[in-house]
């Protein structure tokens, strides 16, 4: 379940026809002239992106909000073009309105979702066809926009890099977050026992995602809980978004041959300490992964691995399922950012960008 935050009752509005300036088509998009807090985000006009040979041009109906967007707004990436657009936003769901001459497998009118290199906070975005996926039958655009970034990231960390298998054990930090909720579902669907950390107020929801034991990160020592629940063995895989504050306990929580997959640094980076004997004699692996800095070929492979493994299961309506916390119209992107910054959300925050003509 999710709730809708709008100025009027409907969650969707009718998208207007594209306007033009001096004959060039423009669209509505979220822009910001300066870096800063959420108030810098404003709805304005931007050029409609041109289709490159390998692109699909997509009428965006919904876009996911990610913590990388908050960093973008604050200036962490400067004014970089991430491959598709300098406009904010990393994941979209919508309808194909134009197909580049080298794109394969898609036609005008197809419903698609996927990760983009910028440009999601807009009425139209372009996406490399190898990053696009068909929206599974039975899912609406809001649900579809809650899938690409978090589930591709979770699959890559948990299964491809982490090597989690049926009968294994995993610890997922930030279990109520977008990637956290996705990782819990994928771990559970893979036959693993799942531990997760979350604020106490969110424990019931995190259990619904499939966690066998939810640990209150404020009042419990997660390494001690895992040692007790696993008979001192530890877990096979740790998925961590926090960073330096959790590093030592993550190492302590790993089983012999365990893998720590570092996905984020919400709690801070910098230097950490570890006994090399632990790495050596316990056969541990520490692996970092950030999707944004991957090469295009690596991103294509990540998308393909997730699609091949999981997309049919979304179409069947079985586990996993997208978790939507709330929706905001595009013009209220600043409010969507404020909700994410409050850490009140459970699952994905989605921007809605009108409906089909």
Tab-separated table of C-alpha atoms in Angstrom:
chain	number	residue	atom	x	y	z
A	1	UNK	CA	0.000	0.000	0.000
A	2	UNK	CA	1.059	3.579	-0.552
A	3	UNK	CA	-0.470	6.996	-0.134
A	4	UNK	CA	-0.749	9.823	-2.629
A	5	UNK	CA	0.244	13.398	-1.802
A	6	UNK	CA	-1.265	15.838	-4.275
A	7	UNK	CA	-2.922	19.232	-4.323
A	8	UNK	CA	-6.083	17.663	-5.728
A	9	UNK	CA	-7.657	14.255	-5.400
A	10	UNK	CA	-6.290	12.324	-8.432
A	11	UNK	CA	-2.770	10.912	-8.385
A	12	UNK	CA	-2.466	11.383	-12.149
A	13	UNK	CA	-3.046	14.400	-14.386
A	14	UNK	CA	-3.350	14.580	-18.153
A	15	UNK	CA	-0.026	15.402	-19.772
A	16	UNK	CA	-0.198	18.406	-22.053
A	17	UNK	CA	1.030	18.454	-25.639
A	18	UNK	CA	4.648	19.435	-26.008
A	19	UNK	CA	5.111	23.168	-26.488
A	20	UNK	CA	7.941	24.816	-28.368
A	21	UNK	CA	10.226	27.815	-28.245
A	22	UNK	CA	11.442	29.128	-31.606
A	23	UNK	CA	10.231	25.898	-33.164
A	24	UNK	CA	12.229	23.608	-30.840
A	25	UNK	CA	10.108	21.284	-28.668
A	26	UNK	CA	10.274	21.796	-24.910
A	27	UNK	CA	8.933	19.878	-21.958
A	28	UNK	CA	8.333	20.433	-18.276
A	29	UNK	CA	11.178	19.301	-16.030
A	30	UNK	CA	12.581	19.914	-12.571
A	31	UNK	CA	15.451	22.414	-12.753
A	32	UNK	CA	17.651	24.167	-10.207
A	33	UNK	CA	19.878	27.192	-10.739
A	34	UNK	CA	21.900	26.765	-7.541
A	35	UNK	CA	22.764	23.891	-5.243
A	36	UNK	CA	21.069	23.775	-1.874
A	37	UNK	CA	18.070	22.540	0.071
A	38	UNK	CA	14.868	21.215	-1.473
A	39	UNK	CA	13.536	24.715	-2.169
A	40	UNK	CA	15.971	25.121	-5.091
A	41	UNK	CA	13.955	22.604	-7.143
A	42	UNK	CA	11.580	24.337	-9.551
A	43	UNK	CA	9.349	23.242	-12.402
A	44	UNK	CA	10.468	24.826	-15.662
A	45	UNK	CA	10.925	24.328	-19.408
A	46	UNK	CA	13.738	22.249	-20.857
A	47	UNK	CA	14.525	21.003	-24.375
A	48	UNK	CA	13.092	17.605	-25.286
A	49	UNK	CA	16.083	15.244	-25.567
A	50	UNK	CA	17.209	14.126	-28.995
A	51	UNK	CA	17.221	10.424	-29.758
A	52	UNK	CA	20.642	8.858	-30.302
A	53	UNK	CA	20.997	5.701	-32.419
A	54	UNK	CA	20.716	3.296	-29.452
A	55	UNK	CA	18.051	5.258	-27.570
A	56	UNK	CA	14.390	4.927	-26.824
A	57	UNK	CA	12.556	8.205	-26.267
A	58	UNK	CA	10.051	7.689	-23.454
A	59	UNK	CA	7.038	9.706	-22.353
A	60	UNK	CA	7.657	9.501	-18.604
A	61	UNK	CA	4.643	8.669	-16.447
A	62	UNK	CA	6.480	8.005	-13.175
A	63	UNK	CA	10.007	8.486	-11.861
A	64	UNK	CA	11.720	7.077	-8.789
A	65	UNK	CA	13.361	9.324	-6.194
A	66	UNK	CA	16.777	8.158	-4.950
A	67	UNK	CA	19.295	9.391	-2.397
A	68	UNK	CA	21.662	10.121	-5.274
A	69	UNK	CA	19.153	12.794	-6.310
A	70	UNK	CA	19.603	14.515	-2.948
A	71	UNK	CA	23.371	14.501	-3.436
A	72	UNK	CA	22.930	15.854	-6.974
A	73	UNK	CA	20.786	18.697	-5.642
A	74	UNK	CA	23.395	19.580	-3.030
A	75	UNK	CA	26.227	19.722	-5.567
A	76	UNK	CA	28.015	16.438	-4.897
A	77	UNK	CA	28.254	15.698	-8.633
A	78	UNK	CA	28.556	19.259	-9.898
A	79	UNK	CA	26.798	19.934	-13.195
A	80	UNK	CA	27.876	16.658	-14.747
A	81	UNK	CA	25.975	14.981	-17.571
A	82	UNK	CA	25.623	11.351	-16.537
A	83	UNK	CA	25.214	10.029	-20.052
A	84	UNK	CA	21.588	10.771	-20.807
A	85	UNK	CA	20.877	14.207	-19.330
A	86	UNK	CA	22.042	16.811	-16.824
A	87	UNK	CA	18.473	16.859	-15.490
A	88	UNK	CA	18.029	15.051	-12.184
A	89	UNK	CA	16.622	11.531	-11.851
A	90	UNK	CA	17.797	7.960	-12.398
A	91	UNK	CA	14.783	5.731	-13.107
A	92	UNK	CA	11.666	5.977	-15.195
A	93	UNK	CA	8.508	4.188	-16.248
A	94	UNK	CA	6.478	5.227	-19.247
A	95	UNK	CA	5.687	4.759	-22.920
A	96	UNK	CA	8.044	4.640	-25.895
A	97	UNK	CA	7.347	7.504	-28.314
A	98	UNK	CA	10.390	7.172	-30.598
A	99	UNK	CA	12.946	4.427	-31.334
A	100	UNK	CA	16.542	5.029	-32.414
A	101	UNK	CA	17.713	3.199	-35.563
A	102	UNK	CA	20.032	0.855	-33.630
A	103	UNK	CA	17.637	0.067	-30.758
A	104	UNK	CA	16.308	-3.475	-30.704
A	105	UNK	CA	13.239	-5.196	-29.321
A	106	UNK	CA	11.026	-2.144	-28.719
A	107	UNK	CA	8.359	-0.296	-30.680
A	108	UNK	CA	6.467	2.965	-30.279
A	109	UNK	CA	3.716	2.409	-27.720
A	110	UNK	CA	5.596	-0.166	-25.620
A	111	UNK	CA	5.504	0.326	-21.859
A	112	UNK	CA	9.035	0.340	-20.447
A	113	UNK	CA	10.933	0.994	-17.241
A	114	UNK	CA	14.625	1.340	-16.563
A	115	UNK	CA	17.629	3.164	-15.164
A	116	UNK	CA	18.730	6.332	-16.961
A	117	UNK	CA	21.862	8.429	-16.716
A	118	UNK	CA	19.903	11.483	-15.604
A	119	UNK	CA	16.744	13.010	-17.015
A	120	UNK	CA	13.995	11.187	-15.096
A	121	UNK	CA	12.466	14.318	-13.517
A	122	UNK	CA	10.914	15.375	-16.823
A	123	UNK	CA	8.000	14.694	-19.141
A	124	UNK	CA	10.259	12.974	-21.689
A	125	UNK	CA	13.505	11.064	-21.163
A	126	UNK	CA	15.842	9.020	-23.310
A	127	UNK	CA	17.167	5.632	-22.302
A	128	UNK	CA	19.652	3.243	-23.900
A	129	UNK	CA	17.531	0.306	-25.072
A	130	UNK	CA	19.877	-2.085	-23.250
A	131	UNK	CA	18.937	-0.412	-19.950
A	132	UNK	CA	15.208	-0.638	-20.645
A	133	UNK	CA	12.897	-3.430	-19.523
A	134	UNK	CA	9.283	-4.120	-20.441
A	135	UNK	CA	6.890	-3.277	-17.635
A	136	UNK	CA	5.513	-6.574	-16.305
A	137	UNK	CA	1.836	-7.211	-16.981
A	138	UNK	CA	-0.373	-6.182	-14.107
A	139	UNK	CA	1.903	-3.404	-12.828
A	140	UNK	CA	1.007	0.263	-13.177
A	141	UNK	CA	3.547	2.977	-13.923
A	142	UNK	CA	4.046	3.924	-10.274
A	143	UNK	CA	4.826	0.332	-9.307
A	144	UNK	CA	7.117	-0.042	-12.312
A	145	UNK	CA	9.091	3.083	-11.407
A	146	UNK	CA	9.763	1.529	-7.990
A	147	UNK	CA	11.665	-1.394	-9.531
A	148	UNK	CA	14.712	-0.544	-11.693
A	149	UNK	CA	17.292	1.202	-9.510
A	150	UNK	CA	16.632	-0.641	-6.253
A	151	UNK	CA	16.060	-4.153	-7.571
A	152	UNK	CA	18.921	-4.085	-10.081
A	153	UNK	CA	21.220	-2.807	-7.311
A	154	UNK	CA	19.933	-5.384	-4.822
A	155	UNK	CA	20.352	-8.286	-7.253
A	156	UNK	CA	23.867	-7.188	-8.167
A	157	UNK	CA	24.945	-6.826	-4.542
A	158	UNK	CA	23.190	-9.802	-3.020
A	159	UNK	CA	23.353	-12.479	-5.707
A	160	UNK	CA	25.913	-11.558	-8.357
A	161	UNK	CA	28.602	-10.131	-6.067
A	162	UNK	CA	27.474	-11.622	-2.763
A	163	UNK	CA	26.828	-15.085	-4.145
A	164	UNK	CA	23.892	-15.725	-1.806
A	165	UNK	CA	22.352	-19.146	-2.378
A	166	UNK	CA	19.435	-21.216	-1.177
A	167	UNK	CA	19.981	-22.033	2.483
A	168	UNK	CA	22.370	-19.119	3.007
A	169	UNK	CA	22.104	-16.249	5.461
A	170	UNK	CA	22.146	-12.496	4.881
A	171	UNK	CA	22.135	-9.291	6.889
A	172	UNK	CA	20.546	-6.319	5.127
A	173	UNK	CA	21.021	-2.915	6.707
A	174	UNK	CA	18.491	-0.086	6.242
A	175	UNK	CA	15.829	-2.707	5.702
A	176	UNK	CA	13.019	-0.165	5.226
A	177	UNK	CA	14.818	1.700	2.433
A	178	UNK	CA	14.205	1.155	-1.251
A	179	UNK	CA	17.257	-1.031	-1.879
A	180	UNK	CA	16.967	-2.605	1.571
A	181	UNK	CA	13.363	-3.696	1.044
A	182	UNK	CA	14.284	-5.054	-2.399
A	183	UNK	CA	17.291	-6.981	-1.041
A	184	UNK	CA	15.225	-8.560	1.726
A	185	UNK	CA	12.661	-9.763	-0.807
A	186	UNK	CA	15.281	-11.170	-3.177
A	187	UNK	CA	17.107	-12.909	-0.334
A	188	UNK	CA	13.895	-14.457	0.945
A	189	UNK	CA	12.834	-15.519	-2.561
A	190	UNK	CA	16.263	-17.125	-2.993
A	191	UNK	CA	15.687	-19.364	0.017
A	192	UNK	CA	17.937	-17.519	2.472
A	193	UNK	CA	17.459	-16.641	6.126
A	194	UNK	CA	17.342	-12.860	6.387
A	195	UNK	CA	18.349	-10.512	9.188
A	196	UNK	CA	17.676	-6.801	8.774
A	197	UNK	CA	18.258	-3.593	10.703
A	198	UNK	CA	15.642	-0.848	10.895
A	199	UNK	CA	14.106	1.710	13.204
A	200	UNK	CA	11.760	0.054	15.699
A	201	UNK	CA	8.751	1.906	14.263
A	202	UNK	CA	9.316	0.178	10.901
A	203	UNK	CA	9.852	-3.389	12.154
A	204	UNK	CA	6.396	-4.686	11.241
A	205	UNK	CA	6.738	-3.534	7.645
A	206	UNK	CA	10.255	-4.952	7.320
A	207	UNK	CA	9.005	-8.320	8.586
A	208	UNK	CA	6.360	-8.222	5.858
A	209	UNK	CA	9.141	-7.927	3.276
A	210	UNK	CA	10.457	-11.296	4.473
A	211	UNK	CA	13.001	-10.610	7.222
A	212	UNK	CA	13.218	-13.439	9.744
A	213	UNK	CA	14.617	-11.177	12.461
A	214	UNK	CA	14.542	-7.372	12.447
A	215	UNK	CA	17.116	-5.667	14.666
A	216	UNK	CA	16.592	-2.212	16.167
A	217	UNK	CA	19.801	-0.450	15.162
A	218	UNK	CA	19.310	2.135	17.922
A	219	UNK	CA	19.038	-0.227	20.874
A	220	UNK	CA	20.533	-3.559	19.774
A	221	UNK	CA	24.020	-4.683	18.796
A	222	UNK	CA	23.389	-6.364	15.446
A	223	UNK	CA	26.638	-8.342	15.547
A	224	UNK	CA	25.714	-9.751	18.971
A	225	UNK	CA	22.185	-10.624	17.830
A	226	UNK	CA	23.505	-12.454	14.782
A	227	UNK	CA	26.114	-14.327	16.809
A	228	UNK	CA	23.386	-15.477	19.182
A	229	UNK	CA	20.895	-16.449	16.465
A	230	UNK	CA	23.447	-18.297	14.310
A	231	UNK	CA	25.273	-20.147	17.084
A	232	UNK	CA	28.322	-17.871	16.646
A	233	UNK	CA	28.588	-18.778	12.953
A	234	UNK	CA	27.647	-15.404	11.420
A	235	UNK	CA	26.036	-14.627	8.068
A	236	UNK	CA	27.209	-15.354	4.546
A	237	UNK	CA	26.489	-11.903	3.124
A	238	UNK	CA	26.152	-8.409	4.594
A	239	UNK	CA	24.603	-5.656	2.465
A	240	UNK	CA	25.617	-2.313	3.970
A	241	UNK	CA	24.606	1.247	3.096
A	242	UNK	CA	25.957	2.921	6.238
A	243	UNK	CA	29.737	2.761	5.966
A	244	UNK	CA	32.386	3.472	8.580
A	245	UNK	CA	30.215	3.298	11.736
A	246	UNK	CA	29.151	-0.269	10.894
A	247	UNK	CA	32.355	-1.613	9.393
A	248	UNK	CA	33.883	-3.384	12.410
A	249	UNK	CA	30.593	-4.995	13.420
A	250	UNK	CA	29.931	-6.046	9.822
A	251	UNK	CA	33.254	-7.898	9.802
A	252	UNK	CA	32.413	-9.483	13.153
A	253	UNK	CA	28.996	-10.582	11.832
A	254	UNK	CA	30.419	-12.460	8.823
A	255	UNK	CA	30.774	-16.216	8.733
A	256	UNK	CA	33.906	-17.967	7.478
A	257	UNK	CA	34.092	-17.114	3.768
A	258	UNK	CA	31.564	-14.292	4.210
A	259	UNK	CA	31.151	-11.337	1.862
A	260	UNK	CA	30.620	-7.709	2.867
A	261	UNK	CA	29.046	-5.767	-0.014
A	262	UNK	CA	29.395	-2.013	0.516
A	263	UNK	CA	26.601	-0.271	-1.384
A	264	UNK	CA	26.528	3.157	0.263
A	265	UNK	CA	28.064	5.481	2.835
A	266	UNK	CA	25.063	7.104	4.497
A	267	UNK	CA	26.835	7.121	7.855
A	268	UNK	CA	30.125	8.381	6.455
A	269	UNK	CA	33.240	7.116	4.721
A	270	UNK	CA	36.871	7.710	5.557
A	271	UNK	CA	39.364	5.325	7.066
A	272	UNK	CA	38.379	2.124	8.831
A	273	UNK	CA	40.420	-0.457	10.670
A	274	UNK	CA	40.462	-4.210	10.205
A	275	UNK	CA	42.758	-6.996	11.311
A	276	UNK	CA	44.310	-8.534	8.221
A	277	UNK	CA	44.287	-11.863	10.038
A	278	UNK	CA	40.482	-11.755	9.947
A	279	UNK	CA	40.486	-11.248	6.187
A	280	UNK	CA	43.146	-13.894	5.622
A	281	UNK	CA	42.216	-16.724	7.951
A	282	UNK	CA	38.457	-16.291	7.786
A	283	UNK	CA	38.582	-16.023	3.961
A	284	UNK	CA	36.490	-12.846	3.946
A	285	UNK	CA	35.754	-10.657	0.943
A	286	UNK	CA	34.968	-6.931	0.997
A	287	UNK	CA	33.412	-5.654	-2.226
A	288	UNK	CA	32.288	-2.147	-3.115
A	289	UNK	CA	29.658	-1.393	-5.745
A	290	UNK	CA	28.179	1.870	-7.058
A	291	UNK	CA	25.982	1.739	-10.134
A	292	UNK	CA	26.425	5.388	-11.150
A	293	UNK	CA	30.184	5.036	-11.750
A	294	UNK	CA	29.959	1.786	-13.745
A	295	UNK	CA	30.737	1.757	-17.455
A	296	UNK	CA	27.791	1.527	-19.875
A	297	UNK	CA	28.669	-2.085	-20.694
A	298	UNK	CA	28.682	-2.990	-16.992
A	299	UNK	CA	25.318	-1.299	-16.471
A	300	UNK	CA	23.874	-3.173	-19.441
A	301	UNK	CA	25.078	-6.448	-17.930
A	302	UNK	CA	23.621	-5.589	-14.518
A	303	UNK	CA	20.235	-4.859	-16.071
A	304	UNK	CA	20.338	-8.064	-18.128
A	305	UNK	CA	21.208	-10.201	-15.102
A	306	UNK	CA	18.301	-8.804	-13.108
A	307	UNK	CA	15.878	-9.043	-16.027
A	308	UNK	CA	16.754	-12.651	-16.817
A	309	UNK	CA	16.486	-13.742	-13.194
A	310	UNK	CA	13.461	-11.863	-11.864
A	311	UNK	CA	11.271	-10.071	-14.399
A	312	UNK	CA	8.941	-13.013	-15.052
A	313	UNK	CA	8.268	-13.278	-11.334
A	314	UNK	CA	6.996	-9.695	-11.219
A	315	UNK	CA	4.669	-10.535	-14.120
A	316	UNK	CA	3.323	-13.576	-12.231
A	317	UNK	CA	2.503	-11.394	-9.227
A	318	UNK	CA	4.595	-13.496	-6.855
A	319	UNK	CA	7.532	-12.387	-4.724
A	320	UNK	CA	9.191	-9.972	-5.209
A	321	UNK	CA	6.891	-6.950	-5.397
A	322	UNK	CA	7.675	-3.224	-5.685
A	323	UNK	CA	7.247	-1.327	-2.418
A	324	UNK	CA	5.836	2.179	-2.882
A	325	UNK	CA	5.871	4.541	0.075
A	326	UNK	CA	4.267	7.644	-1.444
A	327	UNK	CA	3.651	9.555	-4.658
A	328	UNK	CA	4.067	13.248	-5.478
A	329	UNK	CA	3.305	15.119	-8.709
A	330	UNK	CA	6.392	16.336	-10.561
A	331	UNK	CA	5.791	19.948	-9.526
A	332	UNK	CA	6.188	18.872	-5.898
A	333	UNK	CA	9.566	17.216	-6.279
A	334	UNK	CA	10.846	19.362	-3.409
A	335	UNK	CA	8.296	17.754	-1.074
A	336	UNK	CA	9.369	14.310	-2.265
A	337	UNK	CA	12.970	15.186	-1.387
A	338	UNK	CA	11.914	16.435	2.041
A	339	UNK	CA	10.156	13.144	2.746
A	340	UNK	CA	13.254	11.176	1.821
A	341	UNK	CA	15.440	13.446	3.950
A	342	UNK	CA	13.116	12.854	6.915
A	343	UNK	CA	13.829	9.086	6.657
A	344	UNK	CA	10.132	8.526	7.287
A	345	UNK	CA	9.628	6.526	4.109
A	346	UNK	CA	9.288	2.769	3.869
A	347	UNK	CA	10.067	1.770	0.293
A	348	UNK	CA	10.160	4.004	-2.770
A	349	UNK	CA	9.046	7.595	-3.204
A	350	UNK	CA	7.675	8.172	-6.720
A	351	UNK	CA	7.034	11.273	-8.829
A	352	UNK	CA	3.970	11.062	-11.104
A	353	UNK	CA	4.192	12.890	-14.401
A	354	UNK	CA	0.753	12.889	-15.980
A	355	UNK	CA	-0.930	10.258	-18.069
A	356	UNK	CA	-1.095	9.216	-21.670
A	357	UNK	CA	-2.420	11.605	-24.315
